[in-house]
JSON list of C-alpha atoms in Angstrom, two decimals:
[
{"chain": "A", "resi": 23, "resn": "MET", "atom": "CA", "xyz": [0.00, 0.00, 0.00]},
{"chain": "A", "resi": 24, "resn": "LYS", "atom": "CA", "xyz": [2.76, 2.41, 0.97]},
{"chain": "A", "resi": 25, "resn": "ARG", "atom": "CA", "xyz": [4.68, 1.60, -2.21]},
{"chain": "A", "resi": 26, "resn": "SER", "atom": "CA", "xyz": [1.67, 2.38, -4.41]},
{"chain": "A", "resi": 27, "resn": "LEU", "atom": "CA", "xyz": [1.13, 5.75, -2.66]},
{"chain": "A", "resi": 28, "resn": "VAL", "atom": "CA", "xyz": [4.77, 6.70, -3.26]},
{"chain": "A", "resi": 29, "resn": "PHE", "atom": "CA", "xyz": [4.47, 5.65, -6.90]},
{"chain": "A", "resi": 30, "resn": "LEU", "atom": "CA", "xyz": [1.28, 7.69, -7.29]},
{"chain": "A", "resi": 31, "resn": "ALA", "atom": "CA", "xyz": [2.90, 10.76, -5.70]},
{"chain": "A", "resi": 32, "resn": "VAL", "atom": "CA", "xyz": [5.93, 10.51, -8.00]},
{"chain": "A", "resi": 33, "resn": "ALA", "atom": "CA", "xyz": [3.66, 10.10, -11.05]},
{"chain": "A", "resi": 34, "resn": "ILE", "atom": "CA", "xyz": [1.65, 13.19, -10.12]},
{"chain": "A", "resi": 35, "resn": "ILE", "atom": "CA", "xyz": [4.77, 15.29, -9.57]},
{"chain": "A", "resi": 36, "resn": "ALA", "atom": "CA", "xyz": [6.25, 14.11, -12.88]},
{"chain": "A", "resi": 37, "resn": "ALA", "atom": "CA", "xyz": [3.03, 14.95, -14.72]},
{"chain": "A", "resi": 38, "resn": "PHE", "atom": "CA", "xyz": [3.00, 18.53, -13.43]},
{"chain": "A", "resi": 39, "resn": "ALA", "atom": "CA", "xyz": [6.75, 19.07, -13.88]},
{"chain": "A", "resi": 40, "resn": "ALA", "atom": "CA", "xyz": [6.77, 17.64, -17.41]},
{"chain": "A", "resi": 41, "resn": "CYS", "atom": "CA", "xyz": [5.38, 20.81, -18.97]},
{"chain": "A", "resi": 42, "resn": "SER", "atom": "CA", "xyz": [7.34, 23.65, -17.46]},
{"chain": "A", "resi": 43, "resn": "ASN", "atom": "CA", "xyz": [10.18, 25.77, -18.79]},
{"chain": "A", "resi": 44, "resn": "GLN", "atom": "CA", "xyz": [9.61, 24.42, -22.31]},
{"chain": "A", "resi": 45, "resn": "GLY", "atom": "CA", "xyz": [11.71, 25.68, -25.21]},
{"chain": "A", "resi": 46, "resn": "GLU", "atom": "CA", "xyz": [10.66, 26.70, -28.72]},
{"chain": "A", "resi": 47, "resn": "GLY", "atom": "CA", "xyz": [8.51, 24.09, -30.42]},
{"chain": "A", "resi": 48, "resn": "GLU", "atom": "CA", "xyz": [8.01, 22.06, -27.27]},
{"chain": "A", "resi": 49, "resn": "VAL", "atom": "CA", "xyz": [4.58, 21.05, -25.96]},
{"chain": "A", "resi": 50, "resn": "CYS", "atom": "CA", "xyz": [2.64, 23.36, -23.65]},
{"chain": "A", "resi": 51, "resn": "ASN", "atom": "CA", "xyz": [-0.97, 23.62, -22.49]},
{"chain": "A", "resi": 52, "resn": "ILE", "atom": "CA", "xyz": [-2.88, 26.74, -23.55]},
{"chain": "A", "resi": 53, "resn": "GLU", "atom": "CA", "xyz": [-5.01, 26.43, -20.39]},
{"chain": "A", "resi": 54, "resn": "ASN", "atom": "CA", "xyz": [-1.89, 27.30, -18.35]},
{"chain": "A", "resi": 55, "resn": "ASP", "atom": "CA", "xyz": [-1.45, 30.57, -20.28]},
{"chain": "A", "resi": 56, "resn": "ASN", "atom": "CA", "xyz": [2.32, 30.93, -20.79]},
{"chain": "A", "resi": 57, "resn": "ALA", "atom": "CA", "xyz": [3.45, 29.26, -17.56]},
{"chain": "A", "resi": 58, "resn": "ASP", "atom": "CA", "xyz": [4.73, 26.19, -19.43]},
{"chain": "A", "resi": 59, "resn": "CYS", "atom": "CA", "xyz": [7.09, 28.14, -21.70]},
{"chain": "A", "resi": 60, "resn": "LYS", "atom": "CA", "xyz": [10.44, 29.88, -21.18]},
{"chain": "A", "resi": 61, "resn": "THR", "atom": "CA", "xyz": [9.02, 33.37, -20.89]},
{"chain": "A", "resi": 62, "resn": "ASP", "atom": "CA", "xyz": [12.47, 34.82, -20.28]},
{"chain": "A", "resi": 63, "resn": "GLU", "atom": "CA", "xyz": [13.21, 33.84, -23.91]},
{"chain": "A", "resi": 64, "resn": "GLY", "atom": "CA", "xyz": [10.03, 35.53, -25.16]},
{"chain": "A", "resi": 65, "resn": "LEU", "atom": "CA", "xyz": [8.12, 32.28, -25.69]},
{"chain": "A", "resi": 66, "resn": "VAL", "atom": "CA", "xyz": [4.35, 32.04, -25.36]},
{"chain": "A", "resi": 67, "resn": "CYS", "atom": "CA", "xyz": [1.98, 29.09, -25.62]},
{"chain": "A", "resi": 68, "resn": "TYR", "atom": "CA", "xyz": [0.15, 29.00, -28.97]},
{"chain": "A", "resi": 69, "resn": "PRO", "atom": "CA", "xyz": [-2.92, 26.81, -29.55]},
{"chain": "A", "resi": 70, "resn": "PHE", "atom": "CA", "xyz": [-2.25, 23.97, -31.98]},
{"chain": "A", "resi": 71, "resn": "ASN", "atom": "CA", "xyz": [-4.84, 25.24, -34.48]},
{"chain": "A", "resi": 72, "resn": "GLN", "atom": "CA", "xyz": [-2.75, 28.40, -35.07]},
{"chain": "A", "resi": 73, "resn": "LEU", "atom": "CA", "xyz": [0.39, 26.40, -35.88]},
{"chain": "A", "resi": 74, "resn": "ASN", "atom": "CA", "xyz": [1.75, 24.27, -38.70]},
{"chain": "A", "resi": 75, "resn": "ASN", "atom": "CA", "xyz": [1.05, 20.52, -38.75]},
{"chain": "A", "resi": 76, "resn": "VAL", "atom": "CA", "xyz": [0.94, 19.86, -35.02]},
{"chain": "A", "resi": 77, "resn": "SER", "atom": "CA", "xyz": [-1.72, 18.26, -32.86]},
{"chain": "A", "resi": 78, "resn": "SER", "atom": "CA", "xyz": [-0.82, 19.90, -29.55]},
{"chain": "A", "resi": 79, "resn": "ASP", "atom": "CA", "xyz": [-0.18, 23.41, -28.23]},
{"chain": "A", "resi": 80, "resn": "ARG", "atom": "CA", "xyz": [3.44, 24.58, -28.57]},
{"chain": "A", "resi": 81, "resn": "CYS", "atom": "CA", "xyz": [5.78, 27.20, -27.12]},
{"chain": "A", "resi": 82, "resn": "CYS", "atom": "CA", "xyz": [6.73, 29.69, -29.83]},
{"chain": "A", "resi": 83, "resn": "PRO", "atom": "CA", "xyz": [8.20, 33.20, -29.93]},
{"chain": "A", "resi": 84, "resn": "ALA", "atom": "CA", "xyz": [5.61, 35.93, -29.39]},
{"chain": "A", "resi": 85, "resn": "ASP", "atom": "CA", "xyz": [6.95, 37.41, -32.65]},
{"chain": "A", "resi": 86, "resn": "ARG", "atom": "CA", "xyz": [6.65, 34.35, -34.88]},
{"chain": "A", "resi": 87, "resn": "SER", "atom": "CA", "xyz": [8.67, 35.99, -37.65]},
{"chain": "A", "resi": 88, "resn": "ARG", "atom": "CA", "xyz": [11.68, 35.17, -35.43]},
{"chain": "A", "resi": 89, "resn": "ALA", "atom": "CA", "xyz": [10.73, 31.49, -35.06]},
{"chain": "A", "resi": 90, "resn": "THR", "atom": "CA", "xyz": [13.23, 28.78, -35.98]},
{"chain": "A", "resi": 91, "resn": "HIS", "atom": "CA", "xyz": [11.23, 25.64, -35.11]},
{"chain": "A", "resi": 92, "resn": "PRO", "atom": "CA", "xyz": [9.08, 24.36, -38.05]},
{"chain": "A", "resi": 93, "resn": "ALA", "atom": "CA", "xyz": [5.92, 24.21, -35.90]},
{"chain": "A", "resi": 94, "resn": "CYS", "atom": "CA", "xyz": [6.27, 27.90, -35.04]},
{"chain": "A", "resi": 95, "resn": "VAL", "atom": "CA", "xyz": [7.30, 29.37, -38.39]},
{"chain": "A", "resi": 96, "resn": "THR", "atom": "CA", "xyz": [4.51, 31.48, -39.88]},
{"chain": "A", "resi": 97, "resn": "ALA", "atom": "CA", "xyz": [3.22, 30.28, -43.24]},
{"chain": "A", "resi": 98, "resn": "ILE", "atom": "CA", "xyz": [3.76, 32.80, -46.02]},
{"chain": "A", "resi": 99, "resn": "ALA", "atom": "CA", "xyz": [1.18, 33.33, -48.77]},
{"chain": "A", "resi": 100, "resn": "VAL", "atom": "CA", "xyz": [2.78, 33.69, -52.19]},
{"chain": "A", "resi": 101, "resn": "GLY", "atom": "CA", "xyz": [1.09, 36.30, -54.36]},
{"chain": "A", "resi": 102, "resn": "GLY", "atom": "CA", "xyz": [-2.39, 35.45, -53.15]},
{"chain": "A", "resi": 103, "resn": "ILE", "atom": "CA", "xyz": [-2.40, 32.20, -55.14]},
{"chain": "A", "resi": 104, "resn": "THR", "atom": "CA", "xyz": [-4.09, 29.22, -53.56]},
{"chain": "A", "resi": 105, "resn": "ASP", "atom": "CA", "xyz": [-4.25, 25.61, -54.73]},
{"chain": "A", "resi": 106, "resn": "ALA", "atom": "CA", "xyz": [-7.99, 26.02, -55.37]},
{"chain": "A", "resi": 107, "resn": "GLN", "atom": "CA", "xyz": [-7.63, 28.65, -58.11]},
{"chain": "A", "resi": 108, "resn": "ALA", "atom": "CA", "xyz": [-8.14, 27.56, -61.71]},
{"chain": "A", "resi": 109, "resn": "PRO", "atom": "CA", "xyz": [-5.77, 28.86, -64.38]},
{"chain": "A", "resi": 110, "resn": "ALA", "atom": "CA", "xyz": [-6.89, 32.17, -65.91]},
{"chain": "A", "resi": 111, "resn": "ASP", "atom": "CA", "xyz": [-7.09, 30.79, -69.47]},
{"chain": "A", "resi": 112, "resn": "THR", "atom": "CA", "xyz": [-8.23, 27.21, -70.08]},
{"chain": "A", "resi": 113, "resn": "GLY", "atom": "CA", "xyz": [-8.71, 27.54, -73.85]},
{"chain": "A", "resi": 114, "resn": "PRO", "atom": "CA", "xyz": [-11.64, 28.36, -76.10]},
{"chain": "A", "resi": 115, "resn": "ALA", "atom": "CA", "xyz": [-15.18, 27.27, -75.32]},
{"chain": "A", "resi": 116, "resn": "PRO", "atom": "CA", "xyz": [-16.46, 24.42, -77.54]},
{"chain": "A", "resi": 117, "resn": "SER", "atom": "CA", "xyz": [-18.63, 26.81, -79.63]},
{"chain": "A", "resi": 118, "resn": "GLU", "atom": "CA", "xyz": [-15.53, 28.89, -80.40]},
{"chain": "A", "resi": 119, "resn": "THR", "atom": "CA", "xyz": [-13.58, 26.09, -82.09]},
{"chain": "A", "resi": 120, "resn": "PRO", "atom": "CA", "xyz": [-12.95, 26.46, -85.85]},
{"chain": "A", "resi": 121, "resn": "ASP", "atom": "CA", "xyz": [-15.53, 23.82, -86.77]},
{"chain": "A", "resi": 122, "resn": "GLY", "atom": "CA", "xyz": [-18.10, 25.14, -84.30]},
{"chain": "A", "resi": 123, "resn": "GLY", "atom": "CA", "xyz": [-17.59, 22.15, -82.05]},
{"chain": "A", "resi": 124, "resn": "ALA", "atom": "CA", "xyz": [-19.40, 19.84, -84.45]},
{"chain": "A", "resi": 125, "resn": "GLU", "atom": "CA", "xyz": [-17.95, 16.52, -85.38]},
{"chain": "A", "resi": 126, "resn": "THR", "atom": "CA", "xyz": [-17.50, 15.64, -89.02]},
{"chain": "A", "resi": 127, "resn": "ASP", "atom": "CA", "xyz": [-17.58, 12.21, -90.58]},
{"chain": "A", "resi": 128, "resn": "ALA", "atom": "CA", "xyz": [-14.26, 11.10, -91.98]},
{"chain": "A", "resi": 129, "resn": "GLN", "atom": "CA", "xyz": [-14.63, 9.84, -95.61]}
]
């Protein structure tokens, strides 16, 4: 019984100590505000949905333009182009083809 209480106490302490003083890109919990991150290095806890390809909150620089960890680097839009845009010119409409779009029988 005593052994299991000691084990439980150590597990609880380890769980709370595991997320403190985290560096850039390391896991934090947004519910703890910035307490999990190295605030003396200017790190704050960002929610995972504001970051790149991560499934948990992470410590990142408050100014993400200074980030070096891939999870923290801000995505850059290139010229307003997205993958969903169709090319500007896809060719003539079928009614604008030289034969009017009609098929002819080959003799």
